[in-house]
CSV table of C-alpha atoms in Angstrom, one decimal:
chain,number,residue,atom,x,y,z
Q,28,MET,CA,-50.2,18.4,50.4
Q,29,ASP,CA,-47.4,15.7,50.7
Q,30,ILE,CA,-45.6,17.5,48.0
Q,31,VAL,CA,-45.6,20.7,50.2
Q,32,ARG,CA,-44.4,18.8,53.3
Q,33,SER,CA,-41.7,17.3,51.3
Q,34,PHE,CA,-40.5,20.5,49.8
Q,35,LYS,CA,-40.6,22.3,53.3
Q,36,GLY,CA,-38.6,19.0,54.6
Q,37,TYR,CA,-36.1,19.6,52.0
Q,38,GLU,CA,-35.8,23.4,52.8
Q,39,LYS,CA,-35.2,22.3,56.4
Q,40,VAL,CA,-32.4,20.0,55.5
Q,41,ILE,CA,-30.8,22.8,53.3
Q,42,GLU,CA,-31.0,25.4,56.0
Q,43,ILE,CA,-29.4,22.8,58.5
Q,44,ALA,CA,-26.7,22.0,56.1
Q,45,ASP,CA,-26.0,25.9,55.5
Q,46,ARG,CA,-25.8,26.6,59.2
Q,47,GLN,CA,-23.3,23.8,59.6
Q,48,PHE,CA,-21.4,25.0,56.6
Q,49,CYS,CA,-21.3,28.6,58.2
Q,50,ARG,CA,-20.1,27.2,61.6
Q,51,THR,CA,-17.4,25.2,60.0
Q,52,THR,CA,-16.1,28.1,57.8
Q,53,ARG,CA,-16.3,30.3,61.0
Q,54,ARG,CA,-14.1,27.7,62.8
Q,55,ARG,CA,-11.6,27.6,60.1
Q,56,LEU,CA,-11.2,31.4,60.0
Q,57,VAL,CA,-10.9,31.8,63.6
Q,58,LEU,CA,-8.3,29.0,63.4
Q,59,ILE,CA,-6.4,30.7,60.8
Q,60,ALA,CA,-6.6,34.2,62.2
Q,61,SER,CA,-5.4,32.9,65.7
Q,62,ALA,CA,-2.5,31.2,64.0
Q,63,ALA,CA,-1.7,34.4,62.2
Q,64,VAL,CA,-1.7,36.5,65.4
Q,65,VAL,CA,0.6,34.0,67.0
Q,66,LEU,CA,3.0,34.4,63.9
Q,67,LEU,CA,2.8,38.1,64.0
Q,68,VAL,CA,3.9,38.2,67.8
Q,69,THR,CA,6.5,35.5,67.2
Q,70,ILE,CA,7.8,37.3,64.1
Q,71,ILE,CA,8.0,40.6,65.8
Q,72,ALA,CA,10.0,38.9,68.7
Q,73,VAL,CA,12.3,37.4,66.3
Q,74,GLY,CA,12.9,40.7,64.5
Q,75,VAL,CA,13.8,42.2,67.9
Q,76,ALA,CA,16.2,39.3,68.6
Q,77,THR,CA,17.7,39.7,65.1
Q,78,SER,CA,18.3,43.4,65.6
Q,79,SER,CA,19.9,43.0,68.8
Q,80,GLY,CA,22.3,40.6,67.3
Q,81,ARG,CA,20.9,37.6,68.9
Q,82,PRO,CA,19.8,34.5,66.8
Q,83,PRO,CA,16.0,33.3,67.3
Q,84,SER,CA,15.7,31.2,70.2
Q,85,PRO,CA,14.7,27.7,69.7
Q,86,THR,CA,11.3,28.3,71.4
Q,87,SER,CA,10.5,31.0,68.9
Q,88,VAL,CA,11.3,28.9,66.0
Q,89,SER,CA,9.2,26.1,67.5
Q,90,ASP,CA,6.3,28.4,68.1
Q,91,SER,CA,6.4,29.7,64.6
Q,92,ILE,CA,6.2,26.3,63.3
Q,93,LYS,CA,3.4,25.1,65.5
Q,94,ALA,CA,1.3,28.2,64.4
Q,95,VAL,CA,2.0,27.6,60.8
Q,96,CYS,CA,1.3,24.1,61.1
Q,97,SER,CA,-2.0,24.7,63.1
Q,98,VAL,CA,-3.9,25.4,60.0
Q,99,THR,CA,-2.8,22.2,58.2
Q,100,PRO,CA,-5.0,19.0,57.9
Q,101,TYR,CA,-2.1,17.1,59.6
Q,102,PRO,CA,-0.7,19.4,62.2
Q,103,SER,CA,1.3,16.7,64.1
Q,104,SER,CA,3.3,15.4,61.1
Q,105,CYS,CA,3.6,18.9,59.9
Q,106,PHE,CA,5.3,20.1,63.1
Q,107,SER,CA,7.5,17.0,63.7
Q,108,ARG,CA,8.9,16.8,60.1
Q,109,ILE,CA,9.6,20.5,59.6
Q,110,SER,CA,11.0,21.0,63.1
Q,111,SER,CA,13.5,18.2,62.7
Q,112,ALA,CA,14.9,20.2,59.5
Q,113,ARG,CA,15.8,23.0,62.1
Q,114,GLY,CA,15.0,25.7,59.7
Q,115,SER,CA,13.9,29.6,60.0
Q,116,SER,CA,11.1,30.8,62.0
Q,117,VAL,CA,9.9,33.0,59.0
Q,118,THR,CA,6.5,31.9,57.6
Q,119,ALA,CA,7.9,31.7,53.9
Q,120,GLU,CA,10.9,29.7,54.9
Q,121,ILE,CA,8.7,27.3,56.9
Q,122,PHE,CA,6.5,27.0,53.9
Q,123,LYS,CA,9.7,26.1,51.8
Q,124,LEU,CA,10.6,23.5,54.2
Q,125,SER,CA,7.2,21.8,53.9
Q,126,LEU,CA,7.6,21.8,50.0
Q,127,THR,CA,11.1,20.2,50.7
Q,128,VAL,CA,9.7,17.3,52.8
Q,129,ALA,CA,6.9,16.8,50.4
Q,130,VAL,CA,9.2,16.6,47.4
Q,131,ASP,CA,11.4,13.9,49.3
Q,132,ALA,CA,8.2,12.1,50.2
Q,133,VAL,CA,6.7,11.9,46.6
Q,134,GLU,CA,10.2,10.9,45.3
Q,135,LYS,CA,10.1,8.0,47.7
Q,136,VAL,CA,6.8,6.9,46.4
Q,137,SER,CA,8.0,7.4,42.8
Q,138,THR,CA,11.1,4.9,43.5
Q,139,LEU,CA,8.8,2.5,45.0
Q,140,ALA,CA,6.4,2.5,41.9
Q,141,ALA,CA,9.5,2.0,39.6
Q,142,SER,CA,10.7,-1.0,41.6
Q,143,PHE,CA,7.7,-2.9,40.6
Q,144,GLU,CA,7.6,-5.2,37.5
Q,145,SER,CA,4.7,-6.2,35.7
Q,146,PRO,CA,4.2,-9.5,33.9
Q,147,ALA,CA,4.5,-9.3,30.1
Q,148,ASN,CA,0.7,-10.5,29.8
Q,149,ASP,CA,-0.6,-8.0,32.4
Q,150,LYS,CA,-1.3,-4.9,30.3
Q,151,GLN,CA,-3.5,-3.2,33.1
Q,152,LEU,CA,-0.7,-3.3,35.7
Q,153,ALA,CA,2.0,-2.1,33.2
Q,154,ALA,CA,-0.5,0.8,32.3
Q,155,ALA,CA,-1.2,1.6,35.9
Q,156,LEU,CA,2.4,1.7,36.7
Q,157,ARG,CA,3.4,3.8,33.7
Q,158,ASP,CA,0.5,6.4,34.4
Q,159,CYS,CA,1.5,6.5,38.0
Q,160,LYS,CA,5.1,7.1,37.2
Q,161,GLU,CA,4.1,10.2,35.1
Q,162,LEU,CA,1.8,11.5,37.5
Q,163,LEU,CA,4.1,11.4,40.2
Q,164,ASP,CA,6.8,13.1,38.2
Q,165,SER,CA,3.9,15.8,37.4
Q,166,ALA,CA,3.4,16.2,41.2
Q,167,ILE,CA,7.2,16.5,41.7
Q,168,ASP,CA,7.5,19.1,39.1
Q,169,ARG,CA,4.7,21.1,40.5
Q,170,LEU,CA,6.1,21.1,44.0
Q,171,ASN,CA,9.7,22.2,42.5
Q,172,ASP,CA,7.8,24.9,40.5
Q,173,SER,CA,6.2,26.1,43.8
Q,174,MET,CA,9.5,26.2,45.4
Q,175,SER,CA,10.9,28.3,42.5
Q,176,LEU,CA,8.0,30.7,42.7
Q,177,MET,CA,9.2,31.5,46.2
Q,178,GLN,CA,12.3,33.0,45.0
Q,179,SER,CA,12.0,36.9,44.5
Q,180,ALA,CA,14.1,39.4,42.6
Q,181,PRO,CA,15.6,42.4,44.7
Q,182,GLY,CA,12.8,44.7,45.7
Q,183,GLU,CA,9.9,42.3,44.8
Q,184,PRO,CA,7.6,41.2,47.5
Q,185,LEU,CA,8.2,37.8,48.3
Q,186,LEU,CA,4.5,37.2,48.7
Q,187,LYS,CA,2.0,38.6,46.5
Q,188,ALA,CA,-1.6,37.6,45.4
Q,189,SER,CA,-0.8,36.2,41.7
Q,190,LYS,CA,2.1,34.0,43.4
Q,191,ILE,CA,-0.4,32.6,46.2
Q,192,ASP,CA,-3.0,31.8,43.4
Q,193,ASP,CA,-0.4,29.8,41.5
Q,194,LEU,CA,0.9,28.1,44.6
Q,195,ARG,CA,-2.9,26.9,45.2
Q,196,THR,CA,-3.3,25.8,41.8
Q,197,TRP,CA,-0.1,23.8,41.6
Q,198,LEU,CA,-0.2,22.2,44.9
Q,199,SER,CA,-3.9,21.1,44.4
Q,200,ALA,CA,-2.8,19.4,41.1
Q,201,ALA,CA,0.2,17.7,43.1
Q,202,VAL,CA,-2.4,16.3,45.5
Q,203,THR,CA,-4.7,15.3,42.7
Q,204,ASP,CA,-1.9,13.6,40.7
Q,205,GLN,CA,-1.1,11.4,43.6
Q,206,GLU,CA,-4.6,10.5,44.2
Q,207,THR,CA,-4.9,9.7,40.3
Q,208,CYS,CA,-1.9,7.5,40.6
Q,209,LEU,CA,-3.5,5.5,43.4
Q,210,ASP,CA,-7.0,5.2,41.7
Q,211,GLY,CA,-5.0,3.4,38.7
Q,212,PHE,CA,-4.1,0.6,41.0
Q,213,GLU,CA,-7.8,-0.3,41.7
Q,214,VAL,CA,-7.4,-2.9,38.8
Q,215,THR,CA,-4.4,-4.4,40.3
Q,216,SER,CA,-4.0,-6.8,43.1
Q,217,ASP,CA,-4.9,-6.0,46.8
Q,218,GLU,CA,-1.3,-6.4,47.8
Q,219,LEU,CA,0.2,-4.1,45.3
Q,220,ARG,CA,-2.5,-1.4,45.9
Q,221,GLY,CA,-2.2,-1.7,49.5
Q,222,LYS,CA,1.7,-1.2,49.3
Q,223,MET,CA,1.1,2.1,47.1
Q,224,GLU,CA,-1.5,3.3,49.5
Q,225,ALA,CA,0.7,2.9,52.5
Q,226,ALA,CA,3.5,4.5,50.8
Q,227,MET,CA,1.4,7.4,49.6
Q,228,VAL,CA,0.0,8.3,53.0
Q,229,THR,CA,3.1,10.4,54.0
Q,230,SER,CA,3.4,12.0,50.4
Q,231,THR,CA,-0.2,13.3,50.2
Q,232,ARG,CA,-0.2,14.4,53.9
Q,233,TYR,CA,2.9,16.5,53.2
Q,234,THR,CA,1.5,17.9,49.9
Q,235,SER,CA,-1.8,18.5,51.7
Q,236,ASN,CA,-0.1,20.4,54.4
Q,237,SER,CA,1.8,22.6,52.0
Q,238,LEU,CA,-1.4,23.4,50.2
Q,239,ALA,CA,-3.2,24.4,53.5
Q,240,ILE,CA,-0.2,26.7,54.3
Q,241,ALA,CA,-0.3,28.3,51.0
Q,242,ALA,CA,-4.2,28.6,51.1
Q,243,GLY,CA,-4.3,29.8,54.6
Q,244,ILE,CA,-1.3,31.5,56.4
Q,245,LEU,CA,0.5,32.8,53.2
Q,246,GLY,CA,-2.6,34.5,52.3
Q,247,ILE,CA,-3.2,36.0,55.7
Q,248,THR,CA,0.1,37.3,56.0
Q,249,GLU,CA,0.2,38.8,52.6
Q,250,LYS,CA,-3.2,40.6,53.2
Q,251,LEU,CA,-2.1,41.9,56.8
Q,252,ASN,CA,1.3,42.8,55.4
Q,253,PHE,CA,3.2,41.1,58.1
Q,254,PRO,CA,6.9,42.0,58.3
Q,255,ARG,CA,9.1,39.9,56.1
Q,256,HIS,CA,12.3,41.7,56.3
Q,257,ARG,CA,15.3,39.9,54.6
Q,258,LYS,CA,17.4,40.1,57.8
Q,259,LEU,CA,14.8,37.8,59.5
Q,260,LEU,CA,15.4,34.8,56.8
Q,261,SER,CA,17.7,32.4,58.1
Q,262,PRO,CA,19.2,29.7,56.1
Q,263,VAL,CA,17.1,26.7,55.2
Q,264,ALA,CA,18.3,23.1,55.2
Q,265,SER,CA,19.0,22.1,51.6
Q,266,THR,CA,17.3,18.9,52.3
Q,267,ALA,CA,14.8,17.5,55.0
Q,268,ARG,CA,16.1,13.9,55.0
């Protein structure tokens, strides 16, 4: 009898967990869909302004960036960093800017890691620094590959399912590379690990934001076939520094 009660109790726990998961999933879908609707309205407004010879207003650009950033895990840092680059109001261009700021942040962490010196007899620290440098280089490569993937040939759709799948894979790997780098400093001093952890907060947030945009907004805009006419693409800042 006790076994039966335990089994029923276990079923109840699973049922509650399933309901919680469904509620969380629904909330995320509603958030992404709402952001996509805002984007659609904004993009149409930008298109009307562009066709009439008027550049998109700062408000339109700001609204587009807010809509895209709303699906990210760190919307405030996403909006403040991307909006400071004064880029385009088009979803794909905002995504490129998110990649640019992520690359910049990871490169700064890589520079910091390279500045540390390990004593000749500290093989664990030397290994951690070496592995971290390789992992951060890998993360930078994956971010740069993602930016290259956003270039399309004439007549080719800017976004398609295969591209979005690749973006998700590469950006997930870029996040993992950074986390693995930090894990390697478990064997080092608390001070050194603390410095790396503090430096990596920004880079992992920006990379996670790019991943969320690729997994959420880009997928939605592709499935709904939102307008992405070339005339709507305004120049993107070459650097987000």
